[in-house]
Each structure stands twice: as structure tokens, then as C-alpha cells.
PDB file of C-alpha atoms in Angstrom:
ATOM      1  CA  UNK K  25      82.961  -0.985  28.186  1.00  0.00           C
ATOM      2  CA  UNK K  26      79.607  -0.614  26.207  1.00  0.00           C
ATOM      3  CA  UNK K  27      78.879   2.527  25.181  1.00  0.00           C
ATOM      4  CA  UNK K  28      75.695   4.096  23.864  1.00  0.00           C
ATOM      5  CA  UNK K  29      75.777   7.694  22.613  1.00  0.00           C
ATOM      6  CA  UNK K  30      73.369  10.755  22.184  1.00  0.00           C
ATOM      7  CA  UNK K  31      73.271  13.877  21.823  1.00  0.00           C
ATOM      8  CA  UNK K  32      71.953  15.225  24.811  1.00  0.00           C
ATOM      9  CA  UNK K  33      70.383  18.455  23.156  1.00  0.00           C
ATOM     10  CA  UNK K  34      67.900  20.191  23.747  1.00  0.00           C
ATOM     11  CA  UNK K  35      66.748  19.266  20.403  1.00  0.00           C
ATOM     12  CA  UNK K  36      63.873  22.159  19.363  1.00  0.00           C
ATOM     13  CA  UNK K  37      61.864  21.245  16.466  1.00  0.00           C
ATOM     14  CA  UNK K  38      58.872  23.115  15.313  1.00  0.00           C
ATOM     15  CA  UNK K  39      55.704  21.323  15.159  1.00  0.00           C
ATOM     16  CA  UNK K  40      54.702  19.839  12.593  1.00  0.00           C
ATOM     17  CA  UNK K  41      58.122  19.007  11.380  1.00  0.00           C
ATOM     18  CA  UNK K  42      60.224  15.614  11.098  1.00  0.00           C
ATOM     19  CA  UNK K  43      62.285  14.734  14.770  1.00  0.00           C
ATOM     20  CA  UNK K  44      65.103  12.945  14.044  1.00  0.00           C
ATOM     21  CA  UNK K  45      66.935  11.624  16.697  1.00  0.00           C
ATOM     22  CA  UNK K  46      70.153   9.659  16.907  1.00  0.00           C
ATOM     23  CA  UNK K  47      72.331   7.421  18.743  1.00  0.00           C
ATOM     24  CA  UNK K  48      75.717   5.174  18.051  1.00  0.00           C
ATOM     25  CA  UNK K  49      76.794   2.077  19.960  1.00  0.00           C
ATOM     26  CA  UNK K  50      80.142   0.559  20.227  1.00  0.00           C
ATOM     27  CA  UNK K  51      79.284  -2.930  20.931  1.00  0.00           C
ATOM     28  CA  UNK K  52      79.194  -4.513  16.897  1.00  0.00           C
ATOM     29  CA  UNK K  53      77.294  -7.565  18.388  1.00  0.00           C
ATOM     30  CA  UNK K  54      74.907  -6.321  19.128  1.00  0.00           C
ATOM     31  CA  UNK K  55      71.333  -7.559  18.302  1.00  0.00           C
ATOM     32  CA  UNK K  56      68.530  -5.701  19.772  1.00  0.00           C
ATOM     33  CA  UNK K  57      67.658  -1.851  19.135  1.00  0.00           C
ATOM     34  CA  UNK K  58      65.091  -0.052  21.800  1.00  0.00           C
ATOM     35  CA  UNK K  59      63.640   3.578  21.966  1.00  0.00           C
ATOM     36  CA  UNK K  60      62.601   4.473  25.229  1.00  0.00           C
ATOM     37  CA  UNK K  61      60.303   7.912  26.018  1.00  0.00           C
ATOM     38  CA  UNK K  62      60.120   9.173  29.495  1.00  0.00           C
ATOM     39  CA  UNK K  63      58.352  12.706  30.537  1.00  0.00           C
ATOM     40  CA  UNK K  64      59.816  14.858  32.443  1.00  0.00           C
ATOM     41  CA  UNK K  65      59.155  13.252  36.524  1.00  0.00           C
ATOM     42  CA  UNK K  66      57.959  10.242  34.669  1.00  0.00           C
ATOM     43  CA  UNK K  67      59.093   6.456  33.888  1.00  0.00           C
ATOM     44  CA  UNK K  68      60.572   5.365  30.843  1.00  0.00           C
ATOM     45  CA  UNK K  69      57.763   4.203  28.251  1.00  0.00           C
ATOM     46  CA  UNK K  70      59.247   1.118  25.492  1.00  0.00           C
ATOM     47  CA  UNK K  71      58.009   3.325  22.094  1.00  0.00           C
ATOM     48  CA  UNK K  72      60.049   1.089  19.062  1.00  0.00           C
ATOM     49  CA  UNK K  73      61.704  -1.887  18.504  1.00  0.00           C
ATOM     50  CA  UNK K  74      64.240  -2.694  16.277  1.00  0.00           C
ATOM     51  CA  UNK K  75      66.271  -5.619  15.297  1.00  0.00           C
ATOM     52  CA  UNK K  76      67.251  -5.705  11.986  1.00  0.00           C
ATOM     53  CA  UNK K  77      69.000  -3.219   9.682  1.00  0.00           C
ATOM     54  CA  UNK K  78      66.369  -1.074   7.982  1.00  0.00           C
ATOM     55  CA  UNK K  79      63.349   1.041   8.849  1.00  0.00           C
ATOM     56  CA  UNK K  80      60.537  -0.577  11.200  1.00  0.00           C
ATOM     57  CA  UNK K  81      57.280   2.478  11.023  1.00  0.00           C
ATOM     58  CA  UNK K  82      54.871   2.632  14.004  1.00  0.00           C
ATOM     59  CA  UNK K  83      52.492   5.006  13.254  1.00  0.00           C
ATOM     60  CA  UNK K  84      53.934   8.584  13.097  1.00  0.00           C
ATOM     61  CA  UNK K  85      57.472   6.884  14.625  1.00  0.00           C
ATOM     62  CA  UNK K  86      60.012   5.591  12.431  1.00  0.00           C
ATOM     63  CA  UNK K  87      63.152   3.546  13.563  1.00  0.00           C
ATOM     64  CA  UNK K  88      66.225   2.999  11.460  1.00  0.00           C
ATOM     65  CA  UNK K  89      68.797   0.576  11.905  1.00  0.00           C
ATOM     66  CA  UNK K  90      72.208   0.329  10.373  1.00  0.00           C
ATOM     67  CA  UNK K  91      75.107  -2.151  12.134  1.00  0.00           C
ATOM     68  CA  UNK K  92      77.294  -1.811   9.857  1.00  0.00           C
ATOM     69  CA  UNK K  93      77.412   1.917  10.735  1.00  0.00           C
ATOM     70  CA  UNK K  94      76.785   1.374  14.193  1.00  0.00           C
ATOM     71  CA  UNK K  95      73.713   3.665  14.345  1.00  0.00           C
ATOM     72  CA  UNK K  96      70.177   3.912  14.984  1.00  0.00           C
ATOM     73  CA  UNK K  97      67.907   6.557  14.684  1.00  0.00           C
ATOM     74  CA  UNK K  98      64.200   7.513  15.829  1.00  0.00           C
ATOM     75  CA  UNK K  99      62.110   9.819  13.218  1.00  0.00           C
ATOM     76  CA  UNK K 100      59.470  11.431  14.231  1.00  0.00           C
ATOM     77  CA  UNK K 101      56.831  12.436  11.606  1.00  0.00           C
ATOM     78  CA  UNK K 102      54.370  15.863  12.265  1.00  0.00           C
ATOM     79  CA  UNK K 103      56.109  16.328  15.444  1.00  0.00           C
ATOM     80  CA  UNK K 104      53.103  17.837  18.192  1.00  0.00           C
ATOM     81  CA  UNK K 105      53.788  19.471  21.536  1.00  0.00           C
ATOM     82  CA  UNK K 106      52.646  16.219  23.482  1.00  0.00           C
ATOM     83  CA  UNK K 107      56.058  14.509  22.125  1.00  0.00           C
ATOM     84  CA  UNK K 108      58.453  16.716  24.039  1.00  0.00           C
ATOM     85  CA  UNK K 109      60.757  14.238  26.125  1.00  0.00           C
ATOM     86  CA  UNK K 110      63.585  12.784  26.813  1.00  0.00           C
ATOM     87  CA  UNK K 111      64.688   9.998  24.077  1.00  0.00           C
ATOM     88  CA  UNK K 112      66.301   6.883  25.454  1.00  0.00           C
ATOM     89  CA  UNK K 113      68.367   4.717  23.344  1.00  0.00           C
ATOM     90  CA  UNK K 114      68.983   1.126  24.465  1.00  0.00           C
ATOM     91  CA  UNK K 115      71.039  -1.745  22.791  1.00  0.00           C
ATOM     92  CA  UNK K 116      71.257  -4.912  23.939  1.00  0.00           C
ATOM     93  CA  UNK K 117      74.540  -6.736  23.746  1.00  0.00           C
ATOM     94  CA  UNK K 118      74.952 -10.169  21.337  1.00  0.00           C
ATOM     95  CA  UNK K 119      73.655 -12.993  23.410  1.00  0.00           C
ATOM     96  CA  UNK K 120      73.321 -11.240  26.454  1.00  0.00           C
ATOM     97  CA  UNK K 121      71.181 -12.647  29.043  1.00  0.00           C
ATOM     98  CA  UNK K 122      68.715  -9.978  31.558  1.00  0.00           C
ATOM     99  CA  UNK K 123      71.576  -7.823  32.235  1.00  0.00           C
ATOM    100  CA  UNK K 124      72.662  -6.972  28.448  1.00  0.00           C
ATOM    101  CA  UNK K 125      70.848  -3.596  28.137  1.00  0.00           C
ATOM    102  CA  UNK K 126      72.657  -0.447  27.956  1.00  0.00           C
ATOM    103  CA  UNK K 127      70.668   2.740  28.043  1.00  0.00           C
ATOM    104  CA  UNK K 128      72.443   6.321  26.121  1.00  0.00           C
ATOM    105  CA  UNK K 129      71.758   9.155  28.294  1.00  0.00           C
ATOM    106  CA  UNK K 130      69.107  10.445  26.078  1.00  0.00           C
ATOM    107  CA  UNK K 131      68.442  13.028  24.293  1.00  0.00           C
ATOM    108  CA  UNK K 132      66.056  16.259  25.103  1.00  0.00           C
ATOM    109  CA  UNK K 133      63.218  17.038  22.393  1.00  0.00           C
ATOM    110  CA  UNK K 134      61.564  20.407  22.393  1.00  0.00           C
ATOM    111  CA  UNK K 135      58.318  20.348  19.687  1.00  0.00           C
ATOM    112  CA  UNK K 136      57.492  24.247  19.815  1.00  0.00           C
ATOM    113  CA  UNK K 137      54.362  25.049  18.841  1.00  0.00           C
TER     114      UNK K 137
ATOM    115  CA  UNK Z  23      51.990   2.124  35.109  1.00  0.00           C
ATOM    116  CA  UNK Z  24      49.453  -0.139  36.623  1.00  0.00           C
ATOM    117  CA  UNK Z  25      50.962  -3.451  36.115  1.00  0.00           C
ATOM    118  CA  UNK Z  26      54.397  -2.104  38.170  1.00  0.00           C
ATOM    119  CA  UNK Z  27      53.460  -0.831  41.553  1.00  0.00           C
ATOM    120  CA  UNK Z  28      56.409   1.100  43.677  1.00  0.00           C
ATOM    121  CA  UNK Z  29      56.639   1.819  47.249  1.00  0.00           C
ATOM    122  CA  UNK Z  30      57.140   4.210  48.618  1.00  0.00           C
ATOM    123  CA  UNK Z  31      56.950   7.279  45.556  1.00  0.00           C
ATOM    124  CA  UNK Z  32      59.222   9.331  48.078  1.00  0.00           C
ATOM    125  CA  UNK Z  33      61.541   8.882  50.874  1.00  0.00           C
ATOM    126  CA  UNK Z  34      63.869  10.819  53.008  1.00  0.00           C
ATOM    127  CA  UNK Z  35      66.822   9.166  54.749  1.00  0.00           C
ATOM    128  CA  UNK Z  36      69.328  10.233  57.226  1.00  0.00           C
ATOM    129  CA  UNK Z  37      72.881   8.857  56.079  1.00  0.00           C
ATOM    130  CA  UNK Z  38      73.429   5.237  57.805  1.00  0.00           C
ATOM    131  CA  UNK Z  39      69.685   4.470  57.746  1.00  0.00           C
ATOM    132  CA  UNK Z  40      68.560   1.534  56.026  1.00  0.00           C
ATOM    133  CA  UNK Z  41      65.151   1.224  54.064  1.00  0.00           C
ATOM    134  CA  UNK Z  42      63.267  -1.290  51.927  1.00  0.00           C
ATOM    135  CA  UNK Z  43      61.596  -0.578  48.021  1.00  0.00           C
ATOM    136  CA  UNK Z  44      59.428  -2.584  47.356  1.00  0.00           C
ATOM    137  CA  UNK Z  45      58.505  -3.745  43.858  1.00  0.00           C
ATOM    138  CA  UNK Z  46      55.179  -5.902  42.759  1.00  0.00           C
ATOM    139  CA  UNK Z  47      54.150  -6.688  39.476  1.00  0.00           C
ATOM    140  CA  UNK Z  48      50.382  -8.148  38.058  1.00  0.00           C
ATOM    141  CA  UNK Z  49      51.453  -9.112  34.501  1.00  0.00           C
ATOM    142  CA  UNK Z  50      53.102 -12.483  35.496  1.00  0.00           C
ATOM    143  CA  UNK Z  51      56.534 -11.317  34.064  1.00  0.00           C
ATOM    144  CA  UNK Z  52      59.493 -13.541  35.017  1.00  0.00           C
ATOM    145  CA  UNK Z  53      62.495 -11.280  34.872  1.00  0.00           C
ATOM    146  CA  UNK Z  54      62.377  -8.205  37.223  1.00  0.00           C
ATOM    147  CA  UNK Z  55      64.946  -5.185  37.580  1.00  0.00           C
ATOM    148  CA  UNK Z  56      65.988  -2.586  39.629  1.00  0.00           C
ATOM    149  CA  UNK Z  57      67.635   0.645  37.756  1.00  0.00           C
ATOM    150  CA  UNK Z  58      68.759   3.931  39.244  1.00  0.00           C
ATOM    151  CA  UNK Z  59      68.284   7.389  37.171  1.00  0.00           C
ATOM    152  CA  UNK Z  60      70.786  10.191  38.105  1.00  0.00           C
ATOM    153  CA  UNK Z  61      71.778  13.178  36.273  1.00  0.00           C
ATOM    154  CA  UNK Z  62      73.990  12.884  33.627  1.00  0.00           C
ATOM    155  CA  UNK Z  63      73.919   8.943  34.194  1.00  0.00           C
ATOM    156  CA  UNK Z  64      71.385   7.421  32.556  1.00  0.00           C
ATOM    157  CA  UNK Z  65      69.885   4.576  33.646  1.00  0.00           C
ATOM    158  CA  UNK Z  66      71.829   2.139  35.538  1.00  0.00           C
ATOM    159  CA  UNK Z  67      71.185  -1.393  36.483  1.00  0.00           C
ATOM    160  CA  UNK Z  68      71.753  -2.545  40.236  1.00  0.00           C
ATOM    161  CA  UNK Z  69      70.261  -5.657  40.239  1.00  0.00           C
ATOM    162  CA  UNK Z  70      67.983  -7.954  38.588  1.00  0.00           C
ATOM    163  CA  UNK Z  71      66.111 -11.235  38.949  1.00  0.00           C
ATOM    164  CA  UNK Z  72      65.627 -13.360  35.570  1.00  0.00           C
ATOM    165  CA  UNK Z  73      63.175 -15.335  36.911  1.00  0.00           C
ATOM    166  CA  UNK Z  74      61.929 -16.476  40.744  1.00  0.00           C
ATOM    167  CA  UNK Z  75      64.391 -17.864  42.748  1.00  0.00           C
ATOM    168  CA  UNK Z  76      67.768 -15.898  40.895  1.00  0.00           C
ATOM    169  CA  UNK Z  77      69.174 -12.798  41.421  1.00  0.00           C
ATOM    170  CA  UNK Z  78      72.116 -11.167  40.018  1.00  0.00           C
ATOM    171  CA  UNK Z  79      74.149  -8.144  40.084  1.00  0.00           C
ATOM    172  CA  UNK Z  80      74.014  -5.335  37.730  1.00  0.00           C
ATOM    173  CA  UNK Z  81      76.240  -2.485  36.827  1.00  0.00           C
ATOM    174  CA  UNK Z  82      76.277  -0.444  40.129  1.00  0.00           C
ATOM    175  CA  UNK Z  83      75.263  -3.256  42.890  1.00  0.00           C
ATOM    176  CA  UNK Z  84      77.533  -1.666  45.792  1.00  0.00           C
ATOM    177  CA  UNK Z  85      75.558  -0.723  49.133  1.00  0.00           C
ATOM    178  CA  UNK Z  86      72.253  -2.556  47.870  1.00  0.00           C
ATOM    179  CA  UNK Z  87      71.170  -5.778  48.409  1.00  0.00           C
ATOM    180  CA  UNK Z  88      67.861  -7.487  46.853  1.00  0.00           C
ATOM    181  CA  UNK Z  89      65.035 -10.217  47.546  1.00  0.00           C
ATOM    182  CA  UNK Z  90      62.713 -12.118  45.057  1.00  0.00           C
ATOM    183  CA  UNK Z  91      60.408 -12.992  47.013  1.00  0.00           C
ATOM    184  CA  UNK Z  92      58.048 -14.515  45.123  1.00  0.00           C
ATOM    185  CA  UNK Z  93      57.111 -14.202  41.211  1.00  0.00           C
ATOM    186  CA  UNK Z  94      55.719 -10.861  42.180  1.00  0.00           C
ATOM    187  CA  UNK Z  95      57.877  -8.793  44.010  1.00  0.00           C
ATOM    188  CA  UNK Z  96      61.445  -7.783  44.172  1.00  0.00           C
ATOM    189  CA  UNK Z  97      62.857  -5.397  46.581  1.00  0.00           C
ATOM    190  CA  UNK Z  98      66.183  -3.350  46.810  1.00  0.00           C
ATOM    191  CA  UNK Z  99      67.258  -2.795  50.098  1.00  0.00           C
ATOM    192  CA  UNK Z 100      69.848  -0.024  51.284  1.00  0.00           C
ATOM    193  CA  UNK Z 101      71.402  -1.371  54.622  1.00  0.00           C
ATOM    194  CA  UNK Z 102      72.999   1.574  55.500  1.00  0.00           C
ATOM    195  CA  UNK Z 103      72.260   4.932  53.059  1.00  0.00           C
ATOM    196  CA  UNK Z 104      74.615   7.074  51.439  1.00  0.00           C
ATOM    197  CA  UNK Z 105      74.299  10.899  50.268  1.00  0.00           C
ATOM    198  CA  UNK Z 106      75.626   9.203  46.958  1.00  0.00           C
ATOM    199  CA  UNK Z 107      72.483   6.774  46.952  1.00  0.00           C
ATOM    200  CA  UNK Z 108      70.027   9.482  46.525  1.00  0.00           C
ATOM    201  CA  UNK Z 109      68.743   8.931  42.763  1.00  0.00           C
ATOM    202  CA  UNK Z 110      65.598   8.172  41.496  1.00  0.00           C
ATOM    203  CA  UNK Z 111      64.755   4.124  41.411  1.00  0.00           C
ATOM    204  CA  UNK Z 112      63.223   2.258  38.741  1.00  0.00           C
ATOM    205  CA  UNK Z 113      61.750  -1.233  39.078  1.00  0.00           C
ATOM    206  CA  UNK Z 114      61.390  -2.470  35.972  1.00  0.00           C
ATOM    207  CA  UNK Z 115      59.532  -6.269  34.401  1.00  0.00           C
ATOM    208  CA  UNK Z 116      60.145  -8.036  31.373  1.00  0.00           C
ATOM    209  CA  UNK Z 117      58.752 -11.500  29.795  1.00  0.00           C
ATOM    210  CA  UNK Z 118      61.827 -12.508  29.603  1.00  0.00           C
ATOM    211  CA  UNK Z 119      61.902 -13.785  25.918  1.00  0.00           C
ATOM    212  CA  UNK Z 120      63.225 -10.428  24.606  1.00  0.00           C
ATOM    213  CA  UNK Z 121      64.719  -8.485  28.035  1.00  0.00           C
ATOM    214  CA  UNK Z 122      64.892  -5.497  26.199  1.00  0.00           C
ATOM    215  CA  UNK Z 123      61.236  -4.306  26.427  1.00  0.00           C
ATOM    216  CA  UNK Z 124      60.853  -3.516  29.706  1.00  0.00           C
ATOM    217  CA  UNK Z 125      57.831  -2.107  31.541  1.00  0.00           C
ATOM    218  CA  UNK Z 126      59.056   0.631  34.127  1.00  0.00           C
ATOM    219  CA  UNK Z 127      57.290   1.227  37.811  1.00  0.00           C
ATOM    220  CA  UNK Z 128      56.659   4.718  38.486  1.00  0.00           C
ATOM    221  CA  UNK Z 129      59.662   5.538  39.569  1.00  0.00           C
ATOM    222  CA  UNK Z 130      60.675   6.025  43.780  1.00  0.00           C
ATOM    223  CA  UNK Z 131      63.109   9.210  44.822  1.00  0.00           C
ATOM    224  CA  UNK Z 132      65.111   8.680  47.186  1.00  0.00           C
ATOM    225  CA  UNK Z 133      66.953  11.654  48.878  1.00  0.00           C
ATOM    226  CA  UNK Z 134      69.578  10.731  51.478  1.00  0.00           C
ATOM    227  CA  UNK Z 135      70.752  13.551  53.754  1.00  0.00           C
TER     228      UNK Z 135
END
């Protein structure tokens, strides 16, 4: 059974600060590293991609990837209001085909102003 | 959300009735997907499509069945509703070279009474 984890929160940050937001995965295959936002009533929204071990930076968003660990994390630089959400983490599974995706249950952000 | 359209946003069932969502994409993806968002749950796959012609089952497929009816569109059928089937329903595209960056519909609720 794949697992992704998070901490569901609510995770309160003041504005302006660093986000930092977490997840582990207990597949050690596995190859591809996604950070989904979704609103509250909204769709998920594809925000970072990460594949290898290291930090990939997308504007204020950082992602970090360690497999040895197991763990990938979402950093969110001069956190604003407008990036309240839910966080969904999603790993895909080694060589799997259009079904390999496993989503965490994400994890609640709160940016107080 | 303009290259996933989703139909209908909302629906109301009595249990035992069946109903149709429909799913049609304009960014000539080949690998479609139907998810389910409850509570708790995360996001679930129930079925998916890599590519026109092929469907497959996903995670939770029980009490659903699916069409690809063209590269388009993909609906998810519920022959006969359950109170447990109300969730909200995600159809989701990829371009099927990396499957997980997806591209989420709107999102349809469902409430089965």
C-alpha cells in the first residue's frame, strides 16, 4: 500500500514569513515529486515539480527533494494572504504507468495577515 | 479551468438513480482521469483512460463505469447511486509523457440522497 503523508494542520503562518510544508512517502521507487494547490471549493492547480534530490525554485516556491530520506517539502518564501490553501502532495510510483499517482491528504495553510 | 470542461457543476440523486459526468477537454491531451475528493480521503482515482480507445480501473472503480468516447471526452457513469457515492468528482488530463502533471476540471458535486 502506497502511502503519502501530511500533516493535515491548519498550518498558520504570518505573512511575510517562510511556509514550509512537508510530506513523506513510503514507496522508495519512486521517481516523480508533485505539489498540488487547490482553494477552498476549487480544483487542484499543478504548482512544482520535482524529480531529483535537491531544491528546484519557482519564483517565491521552493521544492526540496530527498529519497534517501523519503521526504519532500514545499517552501514558501514572503508568504501573502492569496496563498492560503490546501497543499497536495503527489508521488508517482517507479515506472508506473497513468495510474501511479498517489495524492497525501494535504495539508491546510493559513497566511494571516 | 478552460481547457477541462465538467458537466454538470451540481447534481442531486435519489439512491438507485443512475447519471452521466461528462468530461471534454480542448488541449489535445491523451490520457484522461476521473478522481473523487472526500473528506479525509484525498483524492482518489476511479478510472482513467491513457489514451483513446483504453480504459482502466483506478483505486476505487466499484459502482462506476466509464466511456472514452473520443480523444475528447471521458465520462463516469453511476448506474445505480449510492449515499456513499456522494463526493466531489474531478476529471482530470495529462500529455501523457509525465502523468503526474495533471490539469483538473472544475470539479462536479455530487450529493446522493
Amino acid at each position: 500500500q502506497k502511502e503519502v503523508e501530511q500533516n493535515s494542520g491548519p498550518l498558520s503562518v504570518p505573512e511575510g514569513a517562510i511556509a514550509s510544508l512537508n510530506c513523506t512517502y513510503s514507496d522508495r521507487g519512486s521517481q516523480s515529486f508533485f505539489w498540488y494547490r487547490q482553494y477552498s471549493g476549487k480544483s487542484p492547480e499543478l504548482i512544482m515539480s520535482i524529480y531529483s534530490n535537491g531544491d528546484k525554485e519557482d519564483g517565491r516556491f521552493t521544492a526540496q527533494l530527498n529519497k534517501a530520506s523519503q521526504y519532500v517539502s514545499l517552501l514558501i518564501r514572503d508568504s501573502q494572504p492569496s496563498d492560503s490553501a490546501t497543499y497536495l502532495c503527489a508521488v508517482n510510483e517507479s515506472g508506473g504507468g497513468a495510474d501511479g499517482l498517489t495524492f497525501g491528504k494535504g495539508t491546510h495553510l493559513i497566511i494571516q495577515p | 479551468n478552460a481547457g477541462v470542461t465538467q458537466t454538470p457543476k451540481f447534481q442531486v440523486l435519489k439512491t438507485g438513480q443512475s447519471m452521466t459526468l461528462q468530461c471534454a477537454q480542448d488541449m489535445n491531451h491523451n490520457s484522461m482521469y476521473w478522481y473523487r475528493q472526500d473528506p479525509g480521503m484525498g483524492l482518489r482515482l476511479i478510472y482513467y483512460s491513457a489514451s483513446e480507445g483504453t480504459t482502466d480501473k483506478g483505486e476505487v472503480p466499484n459502482g462506476y463505469n466509464v466511456s472514452r468516447l473520443n480523444k475528447r471526452e471521458f465520462s463516469l457513469r453511476l448506474e445505480s447511486a449510492a449515499p456513499s457515492q456522494t463526493s466531489v468528482y474531478f476529471c482530470a488530463i495529462s500529455a501523457g509523457a509525465n502523468t503526474g502533471e495533471l490539469f483538473f476540471g472544475e470539479g462536479s458535486r455530487l450529493t446522493v440522497l
